[in-house]
PDB file of C-alpha atoms in Angstrom:
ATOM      1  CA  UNK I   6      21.832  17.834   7.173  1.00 79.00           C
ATOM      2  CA  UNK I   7      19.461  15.191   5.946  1.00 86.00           C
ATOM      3  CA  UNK I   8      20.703  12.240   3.880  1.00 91.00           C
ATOM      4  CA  UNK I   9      17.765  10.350   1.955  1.00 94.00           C
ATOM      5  CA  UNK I  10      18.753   7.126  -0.031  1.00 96.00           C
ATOM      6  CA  UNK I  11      16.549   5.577  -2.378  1.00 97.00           C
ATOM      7  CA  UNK I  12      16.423   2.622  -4.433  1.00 97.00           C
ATOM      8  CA  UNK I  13      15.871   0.795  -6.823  1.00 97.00           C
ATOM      9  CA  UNK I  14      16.824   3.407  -9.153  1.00 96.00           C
ATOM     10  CA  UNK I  15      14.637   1.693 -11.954  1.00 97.00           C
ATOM     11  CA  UNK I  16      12.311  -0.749 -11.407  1.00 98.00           C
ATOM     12  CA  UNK I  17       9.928  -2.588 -14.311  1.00 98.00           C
ATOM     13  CA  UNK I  18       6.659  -4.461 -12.917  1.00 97.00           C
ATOM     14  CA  UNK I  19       4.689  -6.459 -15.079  1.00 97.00           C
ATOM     15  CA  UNK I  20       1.043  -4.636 -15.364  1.00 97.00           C
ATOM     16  CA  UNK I  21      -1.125  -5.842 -11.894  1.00 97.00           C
ATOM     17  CA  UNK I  22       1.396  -6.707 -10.398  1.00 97.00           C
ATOM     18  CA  UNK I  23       3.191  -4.956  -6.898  1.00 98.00           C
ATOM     19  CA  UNK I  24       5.710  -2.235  -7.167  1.00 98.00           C
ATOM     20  CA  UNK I  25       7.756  -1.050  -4.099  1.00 98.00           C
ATOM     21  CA  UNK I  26      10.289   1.908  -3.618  1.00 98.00           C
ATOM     22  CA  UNK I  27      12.330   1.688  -0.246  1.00 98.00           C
ATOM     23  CA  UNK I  28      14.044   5.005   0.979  1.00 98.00           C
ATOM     24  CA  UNK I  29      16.217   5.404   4.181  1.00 97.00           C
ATOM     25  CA  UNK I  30      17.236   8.843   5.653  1.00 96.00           C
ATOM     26  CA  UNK I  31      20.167   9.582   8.258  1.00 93.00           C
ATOM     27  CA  UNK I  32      18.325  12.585  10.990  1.00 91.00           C
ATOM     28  CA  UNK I  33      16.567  10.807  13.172  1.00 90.00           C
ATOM     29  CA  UNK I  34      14.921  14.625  14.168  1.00 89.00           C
ATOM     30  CA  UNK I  35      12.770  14.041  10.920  1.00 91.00           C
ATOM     31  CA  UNK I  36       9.278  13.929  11.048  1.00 90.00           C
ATOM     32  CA  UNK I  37       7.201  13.894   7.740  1.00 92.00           C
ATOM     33  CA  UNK I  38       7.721  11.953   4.580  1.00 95.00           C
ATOM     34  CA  UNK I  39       6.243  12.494   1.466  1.00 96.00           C
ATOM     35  CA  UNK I  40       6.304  10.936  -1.671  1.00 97.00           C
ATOM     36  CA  UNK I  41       5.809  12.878  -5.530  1.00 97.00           C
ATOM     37  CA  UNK I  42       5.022  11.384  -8.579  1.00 97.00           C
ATOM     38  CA  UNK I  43       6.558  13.117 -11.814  1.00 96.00           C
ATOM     39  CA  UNK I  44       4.966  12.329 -15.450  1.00 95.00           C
ATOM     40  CA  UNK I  45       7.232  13.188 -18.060  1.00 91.00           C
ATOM     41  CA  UNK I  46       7.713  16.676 -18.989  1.00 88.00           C
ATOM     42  CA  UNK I  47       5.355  17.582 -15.678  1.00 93.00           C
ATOM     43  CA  UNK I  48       6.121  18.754 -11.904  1.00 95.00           C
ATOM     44  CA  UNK I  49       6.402  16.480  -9.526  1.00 95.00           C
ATOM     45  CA  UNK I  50       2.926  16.011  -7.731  1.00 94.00           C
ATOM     46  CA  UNK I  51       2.612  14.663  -4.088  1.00 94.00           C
ATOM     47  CA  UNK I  52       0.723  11.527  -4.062  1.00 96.00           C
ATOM     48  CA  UNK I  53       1.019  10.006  -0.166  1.00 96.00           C
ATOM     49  CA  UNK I  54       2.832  11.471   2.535  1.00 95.00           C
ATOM     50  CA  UNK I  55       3.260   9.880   6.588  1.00 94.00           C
ATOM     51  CA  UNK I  56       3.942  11.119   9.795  1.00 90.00           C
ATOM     52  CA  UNK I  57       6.419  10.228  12.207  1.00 84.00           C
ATOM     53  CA  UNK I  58       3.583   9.456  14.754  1.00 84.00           C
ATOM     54  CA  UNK I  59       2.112   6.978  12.327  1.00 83.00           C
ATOM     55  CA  UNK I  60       3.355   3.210  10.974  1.00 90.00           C
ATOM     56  CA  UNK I  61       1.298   2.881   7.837  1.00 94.00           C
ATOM     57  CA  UNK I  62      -1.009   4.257   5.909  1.00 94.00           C
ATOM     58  CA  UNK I  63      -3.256   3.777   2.829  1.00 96.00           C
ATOM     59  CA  UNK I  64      -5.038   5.754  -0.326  1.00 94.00           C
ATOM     60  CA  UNK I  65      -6.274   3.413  -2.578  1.00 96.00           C
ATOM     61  CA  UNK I  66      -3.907   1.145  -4.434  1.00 97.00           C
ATOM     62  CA  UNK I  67      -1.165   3.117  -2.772  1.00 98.00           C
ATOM     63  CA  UNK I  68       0.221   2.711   0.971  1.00 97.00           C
ATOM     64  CA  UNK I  69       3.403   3.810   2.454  1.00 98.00           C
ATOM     65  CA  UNK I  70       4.877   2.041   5.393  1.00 97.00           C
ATOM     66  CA  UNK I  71       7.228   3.855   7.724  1.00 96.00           C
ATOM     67  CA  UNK I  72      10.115   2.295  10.322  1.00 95.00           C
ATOM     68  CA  UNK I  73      11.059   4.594  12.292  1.00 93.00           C
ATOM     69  CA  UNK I  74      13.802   2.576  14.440  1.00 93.00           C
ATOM     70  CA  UNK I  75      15.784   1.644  11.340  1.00 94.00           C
ATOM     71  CA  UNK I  76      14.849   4.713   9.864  1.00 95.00           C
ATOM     72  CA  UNK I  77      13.372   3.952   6.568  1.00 95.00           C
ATOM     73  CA  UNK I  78      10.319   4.381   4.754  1.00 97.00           C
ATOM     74  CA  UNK I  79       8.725   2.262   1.390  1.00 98.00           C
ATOM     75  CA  UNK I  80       6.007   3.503  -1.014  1.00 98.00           C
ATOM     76  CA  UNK I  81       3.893   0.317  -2.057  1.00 98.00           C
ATOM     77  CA  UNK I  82       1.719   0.482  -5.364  1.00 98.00           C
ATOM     78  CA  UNK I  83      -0.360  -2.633  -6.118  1.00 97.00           C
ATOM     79  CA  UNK I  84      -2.473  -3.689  -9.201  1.00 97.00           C
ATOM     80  CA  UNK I  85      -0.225  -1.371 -11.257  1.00 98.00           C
ATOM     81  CA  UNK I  86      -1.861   0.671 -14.473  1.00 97.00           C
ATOM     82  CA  UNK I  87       0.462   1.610 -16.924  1.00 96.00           C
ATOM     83  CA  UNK I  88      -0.603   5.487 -15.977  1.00 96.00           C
ATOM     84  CA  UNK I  89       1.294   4.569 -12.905  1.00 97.00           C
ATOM     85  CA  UNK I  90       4.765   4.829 -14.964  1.00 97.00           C
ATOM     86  CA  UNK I  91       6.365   7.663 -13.883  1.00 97.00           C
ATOM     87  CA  UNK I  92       8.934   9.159 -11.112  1.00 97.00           C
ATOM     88  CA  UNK I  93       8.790   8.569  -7.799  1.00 98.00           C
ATOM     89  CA  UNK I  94      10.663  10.371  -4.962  1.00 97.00           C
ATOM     90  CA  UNK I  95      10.497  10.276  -1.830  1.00 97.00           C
ATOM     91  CA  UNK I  96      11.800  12.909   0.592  1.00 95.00           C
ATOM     92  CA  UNK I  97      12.612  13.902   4.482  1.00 94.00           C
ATOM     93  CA  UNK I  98      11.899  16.848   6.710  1.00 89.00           C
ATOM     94  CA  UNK I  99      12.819  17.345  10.046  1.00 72.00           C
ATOM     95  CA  UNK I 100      14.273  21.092  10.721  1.00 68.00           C
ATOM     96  CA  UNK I 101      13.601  24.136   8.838  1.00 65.00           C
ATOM     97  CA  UNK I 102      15.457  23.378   6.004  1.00 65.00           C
ATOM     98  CA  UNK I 103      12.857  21.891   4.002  1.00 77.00           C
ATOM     99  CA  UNK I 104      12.621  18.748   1.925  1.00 87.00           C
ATOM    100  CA  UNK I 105      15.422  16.464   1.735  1.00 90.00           C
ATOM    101  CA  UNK I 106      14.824  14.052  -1.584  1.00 93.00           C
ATOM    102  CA  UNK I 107      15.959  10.833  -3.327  1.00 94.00           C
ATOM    103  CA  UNK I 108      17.798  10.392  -6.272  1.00 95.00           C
ATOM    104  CA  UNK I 109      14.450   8.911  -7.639  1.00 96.00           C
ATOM    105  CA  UNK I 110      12.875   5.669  -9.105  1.00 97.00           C
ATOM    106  CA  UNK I 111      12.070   5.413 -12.690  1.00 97.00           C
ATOM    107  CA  UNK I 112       8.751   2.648 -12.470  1.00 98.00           C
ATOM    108  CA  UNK I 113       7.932   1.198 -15.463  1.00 98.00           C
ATOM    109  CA  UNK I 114       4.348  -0.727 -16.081  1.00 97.00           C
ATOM    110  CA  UNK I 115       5.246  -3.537 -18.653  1.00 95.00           C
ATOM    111  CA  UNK I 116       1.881  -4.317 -20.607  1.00 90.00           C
TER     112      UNK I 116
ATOM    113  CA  UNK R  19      -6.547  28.548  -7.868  1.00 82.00           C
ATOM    114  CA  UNK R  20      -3.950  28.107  -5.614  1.00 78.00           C
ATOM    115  CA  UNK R  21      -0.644  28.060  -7.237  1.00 93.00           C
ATOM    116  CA  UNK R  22       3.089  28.464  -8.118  1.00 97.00           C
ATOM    117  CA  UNK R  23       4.090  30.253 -10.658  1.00 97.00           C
ATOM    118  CA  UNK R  24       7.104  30.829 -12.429  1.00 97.00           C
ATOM    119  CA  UNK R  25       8.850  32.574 -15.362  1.00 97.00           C
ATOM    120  CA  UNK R  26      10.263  32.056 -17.956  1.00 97.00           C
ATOM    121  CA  UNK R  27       9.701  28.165 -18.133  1.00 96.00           C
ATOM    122  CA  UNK R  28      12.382  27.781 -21.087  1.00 96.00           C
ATOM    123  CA  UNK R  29      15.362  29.872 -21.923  1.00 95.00           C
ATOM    124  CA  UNK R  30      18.632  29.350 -23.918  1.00 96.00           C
ATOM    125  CA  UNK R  31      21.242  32.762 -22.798  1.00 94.00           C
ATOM    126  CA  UNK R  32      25.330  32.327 -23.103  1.00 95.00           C
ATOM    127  CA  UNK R  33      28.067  31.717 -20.785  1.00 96.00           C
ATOM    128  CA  UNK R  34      27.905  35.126 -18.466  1.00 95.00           C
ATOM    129  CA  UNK R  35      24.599  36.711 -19.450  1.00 96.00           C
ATOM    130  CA  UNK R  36      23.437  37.280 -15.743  1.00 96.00           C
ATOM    131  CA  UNK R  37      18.825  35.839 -16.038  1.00 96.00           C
ATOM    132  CA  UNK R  38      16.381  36.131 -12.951  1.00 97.00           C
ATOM    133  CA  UNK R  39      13.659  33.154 -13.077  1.00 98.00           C
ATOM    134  CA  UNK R  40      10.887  34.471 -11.349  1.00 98.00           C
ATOM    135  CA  UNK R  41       8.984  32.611  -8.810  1.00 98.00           C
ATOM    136  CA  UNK R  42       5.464  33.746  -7.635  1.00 98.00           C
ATOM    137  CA  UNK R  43       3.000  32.097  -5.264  1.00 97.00           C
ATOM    138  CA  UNK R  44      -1.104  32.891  -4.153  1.00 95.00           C
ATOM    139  CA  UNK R  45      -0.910  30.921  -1.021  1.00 95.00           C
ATOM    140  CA  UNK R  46       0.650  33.312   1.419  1.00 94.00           C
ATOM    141  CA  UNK R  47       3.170  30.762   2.641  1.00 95.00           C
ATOM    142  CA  UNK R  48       5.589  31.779   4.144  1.00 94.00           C
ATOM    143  CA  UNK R  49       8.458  29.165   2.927  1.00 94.00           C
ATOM    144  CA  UNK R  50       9.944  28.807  -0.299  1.00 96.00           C
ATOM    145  CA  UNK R  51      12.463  27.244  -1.788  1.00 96.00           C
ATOM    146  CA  UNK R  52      14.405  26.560  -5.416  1.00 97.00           C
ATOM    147  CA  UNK R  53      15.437  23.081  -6.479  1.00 96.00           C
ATOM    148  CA  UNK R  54      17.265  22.000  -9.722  1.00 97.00           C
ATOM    149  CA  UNK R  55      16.872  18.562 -11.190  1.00 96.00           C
ATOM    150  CA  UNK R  56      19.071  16.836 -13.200  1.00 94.00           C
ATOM    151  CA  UNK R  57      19.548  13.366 -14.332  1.00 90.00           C
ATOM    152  CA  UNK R  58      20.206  10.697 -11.973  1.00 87.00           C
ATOM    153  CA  UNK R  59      20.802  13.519  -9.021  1.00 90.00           C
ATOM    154  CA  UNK R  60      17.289  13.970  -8.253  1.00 91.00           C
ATOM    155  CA  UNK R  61      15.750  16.830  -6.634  1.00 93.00           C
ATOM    156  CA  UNK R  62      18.176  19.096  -4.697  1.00 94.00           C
ATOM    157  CA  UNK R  63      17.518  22.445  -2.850  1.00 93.00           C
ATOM    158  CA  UNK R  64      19.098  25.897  -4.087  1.00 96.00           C
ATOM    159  CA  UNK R  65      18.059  28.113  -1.517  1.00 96.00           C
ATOM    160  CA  UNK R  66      14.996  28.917   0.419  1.00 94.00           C
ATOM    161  CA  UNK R  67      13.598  31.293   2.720  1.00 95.00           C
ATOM    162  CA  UNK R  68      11.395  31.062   5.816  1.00 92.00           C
ATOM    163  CA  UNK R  69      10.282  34.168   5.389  1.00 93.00           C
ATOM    164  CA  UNK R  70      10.711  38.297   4.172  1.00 95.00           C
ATOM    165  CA  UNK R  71      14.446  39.158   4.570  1.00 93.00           C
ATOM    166  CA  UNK R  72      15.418  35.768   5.489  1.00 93.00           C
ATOM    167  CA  UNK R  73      16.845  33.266   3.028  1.00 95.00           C
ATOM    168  CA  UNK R  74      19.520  30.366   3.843  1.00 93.00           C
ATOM    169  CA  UNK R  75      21.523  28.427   1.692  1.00 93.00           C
ATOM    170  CA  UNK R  76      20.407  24.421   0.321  1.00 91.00           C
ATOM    171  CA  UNK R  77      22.797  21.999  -0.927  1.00 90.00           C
ATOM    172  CA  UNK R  78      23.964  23.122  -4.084  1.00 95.00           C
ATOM    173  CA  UNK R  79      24.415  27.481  -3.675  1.00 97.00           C
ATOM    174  CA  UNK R  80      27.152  28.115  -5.507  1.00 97.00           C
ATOM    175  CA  UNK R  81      26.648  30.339  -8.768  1.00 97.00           C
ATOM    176  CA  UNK R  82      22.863  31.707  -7.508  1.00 98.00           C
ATOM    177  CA  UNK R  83      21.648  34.791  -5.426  1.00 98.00           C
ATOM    178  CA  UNK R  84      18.189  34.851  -4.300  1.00 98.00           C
ATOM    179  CA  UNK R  85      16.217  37.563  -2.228  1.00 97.00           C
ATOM    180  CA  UNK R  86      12.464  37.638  -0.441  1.00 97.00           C
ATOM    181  CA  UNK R  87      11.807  41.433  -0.379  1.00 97.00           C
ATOM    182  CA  UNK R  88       7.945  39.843  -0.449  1.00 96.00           C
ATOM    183  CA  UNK R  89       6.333  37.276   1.084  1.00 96.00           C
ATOM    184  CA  UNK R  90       4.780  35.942  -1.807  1.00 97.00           C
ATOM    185  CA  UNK R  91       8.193  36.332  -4.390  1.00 97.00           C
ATOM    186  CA  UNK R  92      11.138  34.307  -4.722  1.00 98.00           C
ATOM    187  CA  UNK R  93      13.482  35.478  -7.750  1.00 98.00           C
ATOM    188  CA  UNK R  94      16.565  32.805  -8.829  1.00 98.00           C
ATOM    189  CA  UNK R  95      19.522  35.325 -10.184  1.00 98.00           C
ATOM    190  CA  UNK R  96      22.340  33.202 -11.775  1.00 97.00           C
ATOM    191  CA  UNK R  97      24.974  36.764 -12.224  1.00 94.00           C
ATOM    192  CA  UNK R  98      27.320  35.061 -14.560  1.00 96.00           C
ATOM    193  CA  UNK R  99      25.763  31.764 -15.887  1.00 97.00           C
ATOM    194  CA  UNK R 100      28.137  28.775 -16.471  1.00 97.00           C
ATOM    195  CA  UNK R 101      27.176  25.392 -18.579  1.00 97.00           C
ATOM    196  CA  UNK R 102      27.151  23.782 -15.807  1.00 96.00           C
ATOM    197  CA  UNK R 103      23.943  25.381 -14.468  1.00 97.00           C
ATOM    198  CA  UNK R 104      22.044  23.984 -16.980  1.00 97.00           C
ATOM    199  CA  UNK R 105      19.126  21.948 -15.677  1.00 97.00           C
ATOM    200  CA  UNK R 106      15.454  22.133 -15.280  1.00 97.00           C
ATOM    201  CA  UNK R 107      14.417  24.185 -11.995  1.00 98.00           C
ATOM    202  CA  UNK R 108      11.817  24.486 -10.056  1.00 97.00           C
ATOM    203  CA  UNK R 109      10.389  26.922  -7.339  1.00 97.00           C
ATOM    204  CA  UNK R 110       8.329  25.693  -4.616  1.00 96.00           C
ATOM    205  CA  UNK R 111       6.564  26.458  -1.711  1.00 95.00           C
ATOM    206  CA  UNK R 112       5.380  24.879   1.384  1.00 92.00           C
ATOM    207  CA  UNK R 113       2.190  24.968   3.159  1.00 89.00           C
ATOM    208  CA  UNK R 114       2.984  25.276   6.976  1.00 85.00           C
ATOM    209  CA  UNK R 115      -0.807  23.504   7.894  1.00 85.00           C
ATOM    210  CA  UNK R 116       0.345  20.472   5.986  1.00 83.00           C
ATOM    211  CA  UNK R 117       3.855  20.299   5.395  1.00 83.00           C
ATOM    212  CA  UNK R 118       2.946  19.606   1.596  1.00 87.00           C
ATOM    213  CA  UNK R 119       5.703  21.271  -0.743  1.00 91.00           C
ATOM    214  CA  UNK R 120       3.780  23.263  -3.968  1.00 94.00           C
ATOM    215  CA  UNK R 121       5.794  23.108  -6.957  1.00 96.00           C
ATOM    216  CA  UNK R 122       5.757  25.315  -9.930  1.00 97.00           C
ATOM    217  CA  UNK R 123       5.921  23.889 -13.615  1.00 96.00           C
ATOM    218  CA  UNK R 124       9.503  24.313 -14.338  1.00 97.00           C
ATOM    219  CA  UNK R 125      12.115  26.357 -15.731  1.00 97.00           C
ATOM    220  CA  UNK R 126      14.567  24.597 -18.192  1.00 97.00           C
ATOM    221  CA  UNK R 127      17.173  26.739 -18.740  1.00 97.00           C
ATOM    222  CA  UNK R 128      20.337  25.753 -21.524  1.00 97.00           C
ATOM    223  CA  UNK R 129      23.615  27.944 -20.710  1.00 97.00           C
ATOM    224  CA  UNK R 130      25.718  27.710 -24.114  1.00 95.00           C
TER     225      UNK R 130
END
């Protein structure tokens, strides 16, 4: 099955600046690749996903960049607000299984 | 208002006690699934189904039943609950027009 790695694990960004997650996955047969935010107490909430057919792609302050020859995929955040501390996971689908996810990064906005 | 909804969202029961957490969606998709999170492990998949009558096993099975007698139901049965199922669980489901996964809010069940 599908293998998704993610790191950092925690990462702390001074307010306005850049934050960015990196993820790699192991099925080469996947083909969508979202990524969820998750507030404290809250469900996770998907905030940008990307298709295999696609390289990059933007909403915002948020943009996700996808490789699919070394198989890996990075959420990007700039000008970070401290509502943007949270969860983030991102996850893999190829077959019928379903989502695959990270471990998850704990982002933290320092004021 | 499109939805997933689940039941009971927090519940404390002893070693053994067999529960059912309830899972319910509005969006008559077709695939569902149950993840547990716990700390530093993420997100990972129970079971899930594709569809009535058809449900496969995730990455973590052991200790849960599940069943899809309808399309829009998903039940979680732990029969004899251990300690070590405790977690925070969540049902989802998965639009197939999008590929977007639906969560619910969240179970957190404590097995003492």
């Amino acid at each position: 099955g599908e293998n998704v790695e993610q790191h950092p694990s925690t990462l702390s960004v001074q307010e306005g600046d850049s934050a960015v997650i990196k993820c790699t996955y192991s099925d080469s047969a996947s083909n969508y690749f979202p990524w969820y935010k998750q507030e404290l107490g809250k469900r996770p909430q998907l905030i940008i996903d990307i298709r295999s057919n696609v390289g990059e792609k933007k909403d915002q302050r948020i943009a996700v960049t996808l490789n699919k020859t070394a198989k890996h995929f990075s959420l990007h955040i700039t000008e970070t607000q401290p509502e943007d501390s949270a969860v983030y996971f991102c996850a893999a689908r190829g077959g019928a299984d379903g989502l695959t996810f990270g471990k998850g990064t704990h982002l933290i906005i320092q004021p | 208002e499109a939805q997933v909804t689940q039941n009971p969202r927090y519940l404390i029961t002893v070693t053994g006690k067999k529960l059912t957490v309830t899972c319910s969606q509005n969006m008559n998709h077709e695939y569902m699934s149950w993840y547990r999170q716990d700390p530093g492990l993420g997100l990972r998949q129970i079971y899930y189904s594709m569809n009535v009558e058809v449900t496969d096993k995730g990455d973590v099975p052991e200790g849960y039943k599940v069943s899809r007698k309808e399309k829009r139901n998903f039940p979680l049965i732990l029969e004899s609950p251990s300690p070590n199922q405790t977690s925070l669980y969540f049902c989802a489901s998965i639009s197939e027009n999008t590929g977007e996964l639906f969560f619910g809010e969240g179970s957190r069940l404590t097995v003492l």
